[in-house]
């Protein structure tokens, strides 16, 4: 008890020391999700659904060219269209030449007079009575364009003489632009020397085509001024951060900005990180001020095809391996489109490969920005998958064996990792082996795996087995603050602000509080979308659970302490004293369970929490049952806590300990190039599953996103004009219900996460890694590499020499 | 959507009258799934002044067997066709084509006549706001020639030797394979002759002509039909290639055959050479292989779509096999 | 948008009343007026009658969501490719984004709000099986599933798959829907609803 309410300082490198031995609410199945009914019954309100009285609609002009500058613009016809209330031009003094910072740390023109990709929102914004009028008005804007040559491929963009993709800014080579984190070549060991020693050295190239988000709810936001106060409705993963950006853009003090965060339709990173997601709100605030009306900005579906994932890349590989399956050396050179991340991270964090050299080159091309889209680990997984696939094939080894041979961290083997686990208080489990064994069993690997191209089925199709692995991640970062407040009827609220992206977080947080406070799950509630100023960690980077559960656990334990103090403390009024619920007891003598407080030494002495926290002064009740704050006899039970979970990125020495392994069984129709996915097995060591259904939701759910990307998803641009051709959901093809066969999900719980209770995040893992699952299975089926995602039928037929 | 006038036609004559009065500036709306998409995106510079709703005309939604033929009203929904026991039993190519069209919702809305009258899906032609004023819109050129033509014609261009778009219907090849007839407000045309290519045109209908009924004769004894579709996804998508076949056989020998590919050319592409390759033969792995090869012998694939030739060849083979 | 105005189909000028429009057509266009739809429609939504004036270009989605406040019907692809805006019209699951409101005169429409109000077992099973993550597409799935169960109270797993195949879910909740719909159909059979 004594340490329950302490700050519980956590060494960021160590296992959670404060986990209870047994759980009552956490980890349980069958807990009703708090958002379930609202979402099923159509009651959940999204920003797109909201209309305010007198609201105008704002729409942005978009560039028809991939690289162009406005040389002349006449907006008079648009301004004169009935129903148009304001037109904001790029050369308006309030925005002209203004480059603003976004929470991503990036910088953008607030309203540019030029475009560096087709479809970019630039030039002018119209606010009108209806969306349709705004749309019509945009067509009435006469623009004279200075159309410039464009470049779409990253290697082409870096060749001398290539057109400048964004002349207003800088060179096409973004590595040269400070403060690029990628300007230096990453090196450990000595790759060249290791190649000399290796039994086998292989070289190959792999490509991942630009793919993107297109979230379900279209981008939008609403701005309303009430005098000098600003109120926002945001479809965004980082609503709280808007206070900061709006403060920066508009000079409004943060304490006068209220943010409403309705439910979000589809949010997987990506959109939130690109500048428009915040700048659009800033622009709209200017229009709202000028028109003295609430204004909602909206994109249509085509206009939402403005950004892509940061694994739009080409990588050249050189890999050295030994006959026993150990990989000795990997050299990478990667070219990224518009945003680069680190290609070597998973090899470094996950394996014992001692020699790694990675050059990451980012090129500006005339496509929309690319960004972490569930998530920034895509390049790492891309590289990891290709290295392991090719090595296993080249050595004629079972790929699961190759994985196990190379498990480790930062060039050191599994023994080193095991020492680390022991030293830092983690259970000593072999996560990768456990995942692989469970997955192999589920998919029947030992019976079904075969050499590449060796198994033709009676139906004429080629049978293939695929395998991929990596670590689990929660980015080990984030910070949050939250309170726990017990109402006078004994029910508890979490007091914090956060937005929802559908990961069942509000339910899980209530489970944490119920568990730690000794309450029934039903007695805890969280309306996370309310702006109550205390921001919990945003749903982001798979780390909100690992951060926020710490926050809530601390707050709940503090609240519990206050509750027990209240139960044992006499209240002094002027004329009399009121005895506590448990006279003569100390807080340490009591325990809470099932929303009841009882005496540890005599559990028959018990009172409901409601009995303890209600107004103690019966004299004010005049026989009526009511709770009134007007004259409550005691301070409410409220406690708050803060927690910082590491810092951005992996902290030095904080090795990733949990692993994931994914298996698939496919059939390839060699006469049409069609890949049929018979079965997928996802095995994730999440440390501890706090909400097992939510974990599984991320497993099968992420599989559809990942495999959908692997099979079909890519933006297609017209090579002659740079215009996006498939900016709609008919031609940009997400996976449907019929595109994947059976999915089996297996949860492994080794307790080796850095999060509370030994948990680790899972929100991004499966979608990210399964984006590269099929490469190995297709190779196993047809004996040919198709290192060019998505793996569409034309590529399969080409590999087979049939197209 | 931009403003337009909306008229409910109460009779076929009234609908024809409206079309005449508007002289090409009005469009028919039935299921709406094609025409509203075109209007929302404003893909052509001429926005219709009016939509003429023909769903208000009674007696165009039926499936019946009459005078030895199957008759399907123009307004019959694709879902009703896909589920109809007689069509499933005797005209399986049509039932399957209907079942594989688009998504369940679109099939509940889209009509059989709308499906065969639908506009093409070329992504240059369909780009919003007339971004590519192409040959089909009376513009100067086909943008797919040098552009991304992964879903374009493998049998060359049409419309004055230029347009590389393909016809997207799943129903059309089935109707041609079943030798259906299409009755309009003016005449009766063989399905095979219904499709015609031209600027802003996919069929022979005059400006004031409306499809009213599809008629298919009872299949001869010993005949079987089949439809096979290849698309990127199992549902929602338009075909990459599809193929319908009817085979009339007697004692294991093919007496007659009608095989039609679609999504490979600007109109459904009947492959008579493939039909010839199997007539008089038994359906076997060898004979269907020949049919597949013959079907694509004339193929002239573009830079990005050679894979479609292989798929077309396979589908011809499989459609014939499915009739065996 | 201009409300309560009547549009001439020939020249697109608007008039305050239908009589003015008729007079204009006779005078200017020298022809008998076409029976221009007046935009006054009557329809039943979730068992309740509505009489409302609509503009020709309004989709049923716009009428339901923006004008009548049935916000459970969601806009997502806006081109008939995702199933999120599904409502049941005269027994058929249809896409309200590709349906003109003006053509819904006399129709019976059921939205997610009506299904929830009836406490249809699908709602409970959807919650139980975590068929939602972000939840944006969820109503569209339930409406589609309801139309299936109305028509086919005891569907097989294959039939459920076929029926829901046109609904897209970016969160990938697909496997759960099959379970929820099958259990809901058993419950319906048991309770005779």
Short mmCIF file of N, CA and C in Angstrom, two decimals, chain B residues 262-312:
data_model
loop_
_atom_site.label_atom_id
_atom_site.label_comp_id
_atom_site.label_asym_id
_atom_site.label_seq_id
_atom_site.Cartn_x
_atom_site.Cartn_y
_atom_site.Cartn_z
N UNK B 262 -14.38 -9.32 -73.21
CA UNK B 262 -14.64 -7.88 -73.05
C UNK B 262 -13.57 -7.26 -72.16
N UNK B 263 -13.58 -5.93 -72.18
CA UNK B 263 -12.56 -5.11 -71.50
C UNK B 263 -11.20 -5.23 -72.19
N UNK B 264 -11.24 -5.67 -73.45
CA UNK B 264 -10.00 -5.79 -74.21
C UNK B 264 -9.98 -4.86 -75.41
N UNK B 265 -11.13 -4.23 -75.68
CA UNK B 265 -11.27 -3.38 -76.86
C UNK B 265 -12.44 -2.44 -76.59
N UNK B 266 -12.60 -1.44 -77.42
CA UNK B 266 -13.64 -0.45 -77.14
C UNK B 266 -15.05 -1.01 -77.27
N UNK B 267 -15.19 -2.15 -77.88
CA UNK B 267 -16.47 -2.84 -77.78
C UNK B 267 -16.20 -4.31 -77.48
N UNK B 268 -17.24 -5.01 -77.04
CA UNK B 268 -17.04 -6.43 -76.75
C UNK B 268 -16.43 -7.13 -77.96
N UNK B 269 -15.57 -8.04 -77.71
CA UNK B 269 -14.72 -8.58 -78.77
C UNK B 269 -15.02 -10.06 -78.96
N UNK B 270 -15.84 -10.34 -79.97
CA UNK B 270 -16.16 -11.74 -80.23
C UNK B 270 -14.98 -12.37 -80.94
N UNK B 271 -14.56 -13.54 -80.46
CA UNK B 271 -13.37 -14.16 -81.04
C UNK B 271 -13.76 -15.35 -81.89
N UNK B 272 -14.15 -15.07 -83.12
CA UNK B 272 -14.62 -16.14 -84.01
C UNK B 272 -13.51 -17.13 -84.32
N UNK B 273 -12.27 -16.63 -84.34
CA UNK B 273 -11.17 -17.55 -84.63
C UNK B 273 -11.06 -18.61 -83.55
N UNK B 274 -11.33 -18.21 -82.31
CA UNK B 274 -11.30 -19.18 -81.21
C UNK B 274 -12.47 -20.15 -81.34
N UNK B 275 -13.60 -19.63 -81.79
CA UNK B 275 -14.77 -20.50 -81.99
C UNK B 275 -14.44 -21.56 -83.04
N UNK B 276 -13.85 -21.10 -84.14
CA UNK B 276 -13.49 -22.03 -85.23
C UNK B 276 -12.53 -23.10 -84.73
N UNK B 277 -11.68 -22.70 -83.82
CA UNK B 277 -10.64 -23.63 -83.36
C UNK B 277 -11.23 -24.82 -82.59
N UNK B 278 -12.42 -24.66 -82.07
CA UNK B 278 -12.95 -25.81 -81.32
C UNK B 278 -14.16 -26.48 -81.98
N UNK B 279 -14.72 -25.83 -82.97
CA UNK B 279 -15.88 -26.47 -83.63
C UNK B 279 -15.43 -27.77 -84.29
N UNK B 280 -16.21 -28.79 -84.04
CA UNK B 280 -15.88 -30.10 -84.59
C UNK B 280 -14.92 -30.90 -83.73
N UNK B 281 -14.49 -30.27 -82.65
CA UNK B 281 -13.56 -31.00 -81.77
C UNK B 281 -14.24 -31.31 -80.44
N UNK B 282 -13.64 -32.16 -79.69
CA UNK B 282 -14.12 -32.35 -78.33
C UNK B 282 -13.41 -31.33 -77.44
N UNK B 283 -14.08 -31.01 -76.36
CA UNK B 283 -13.45 -30.05 -75.45
C UNK B 283 -12.40 -30.77 -74.61
N UNK B 284 -11.16 -30.42 -74.85
CA UNK B 284 -10.07 -31.06 -74.12
C UNK B 284 -9.04 -30.00 -73.80
N UNK B 285 -8.08 -30.37 -73.00
CA UNK B 285 -7.02 -29.41 -72.68
C UNK B 285 -6.35 -28.88 -73.94
N UNK B 286 -6.18 -29.77 -74.92
CA UNK B 286 -5.52 -29.34 -76.15
C UNK B 286 -6.38 -28.40 -76.98
N UNK B 287 -7.65 -28.77 -77.14
CA UNK B 287 -8.49 -27.94 -78.01
C UNK B 287 -8.72 -26.56 -77.41
N UNK B 288 -8.89 -26.52 -76.09
CA UNK B 288 -9.12 -25.19 -75.50
C UNK B 288 -7.84 -24.36 -75.54
N UNK B 289 -6.72 -25.02 -75.44
CA UNK B 289 -5.45 -24.31 -75.57
C UNK B 289 -5.39 -23.61 -76.93
N UNK B 290 -5.78 -24.35 -77.96
CA UNK B 290 -5.79 -23.77 -79.31
C UNK B 290 -6.75 -22.58 -79.37
N UNK B 291 -7.91 -22.75 -78.76
CA UNK B 291 -8.89 -21.66 -78.78
C UNK B 291 -8.30 -20.41 -78.14
N UNK B 292 -7.60 -20.62 -77.01
CA UNK B 292 -6.98 -19.48 -76.32
C UNK B 292 -5.95 -18.80 -77.20
N UNK B 293 -5.14 -19.59 -77.85
CA UNK B 293 -4.09 -19.01 -78.71
C UNK B 293 -4.72 -18.25 -79.87
N UNK B 294 -5.73 -18.85 -80.48
CA UNK B 294 -6.40 -18.18 -81.60
C UNK B 294 -7.04 -16.87 -81.17
N UNK B 295 -7.60 -16.90 -79.98
CA UNK B 295 -8.32 -15.71 -79.51
C UNK B 295 -7.44 -14.48 -79.46
N UNK B 296 -6.18 -14.67 -79.14
CA UNK B 296 -5.31 -13.51 -78.97
C UNK B 296 -4.28 -13.38 -80.10
N UNK B 297 -4.48 -14.15 -81.14
CA UNK B 297 -3.49 -14.10 -82.23
C UNK B 297 -3.36 -12.68 -82.79
N UNK B 298 -4.45 -11.97 -82.86
CA UNK B 298 -4.42 -10.62 -83.44
C UNK B 298 -4.06 -9.54 -82.41
N UNK B 299 -3.71 -9.96 -81.22
CA UNK B 299 -3.50 -8.95 -80.16
C UNK B 299 -2.33 -8.03 -80.49
N UNK B 300 -2.52 -6.75 -80.17
CA UNK B 300 -1.45 -5.76 -80.36
C UNK B 300 -1.29 -5.01 -79.04
N UNK B 301 -0.72 -5.66 -78.05
CA UNK B 301 -0.69 -5.03 -76.72
C UNK B 301 0.14 -3.75 -76.72
N UNK B 302 -0.13 -2.94 -75.72
CA UNK B 302 0.57 -1.67 -75.55
C UNK B 302 1.71 -1.86 -74.55
N UNK B 303 2.37 -0.77 -74.21
CA UNK B 303 3.56 -0.87 -73.37
C UNK B 303 3.26 -1.53 -72.02
N UNK B 304 2.09 -1.24 -71.45
CA UNK B 304 1.83 -1.68 -70.08
C UNK B 304 0.86 -2.85 -69.98
N UNK B 305 0.34 -3.37 -71.09
CA UNK B 305 -0.74 -4.34 -70.91
C UNK B 305 -0.55 -5.69 -71.59
N UNK B 306 0.68 -6.08 -71.82
CA UNK B 306 0.87 -7.41 -72.41
C UNK B 306 0.29 -8.51 -71.52
N UNK B 307 0.26 -8.26 -70.22
CA UNK B 307 -0.30 -9.28 -69.31
C UNK B 307 -1.76 -9.57 -69.63
N UNK B 308 -2.46 -8.58 -70.15
CA UNK B 308 -3.88 -8.80 -70.46
C UNK B 308 -4.06 -9.83 -71.58
N UNK B 309 -3.07 -9.92 -72.45
CA UNK B 309 -3.16 -10.91 -73.54
C UNK B 309 -3.16 -12.31 -72.94
N UNK B 310 -2.25 -12.51 -72.00
CA UNK B 310 -2.16 -13.82 -71.33
C UNK B 310 -3.46 -14.12 -70.57
N UNK B 311 -3.99 -13.11 -69.92
CA UNK B 311 -5.23 -13.33 -69.16
C UNK B 311 -6.39 -13.63 -70.12
N UNK B 312 -6.46 -12.88 -71.20
CA UNK B 312 -7.55 -13.10 -72.18
C UNK B 312 -7.48 -14.53 -72.71
#
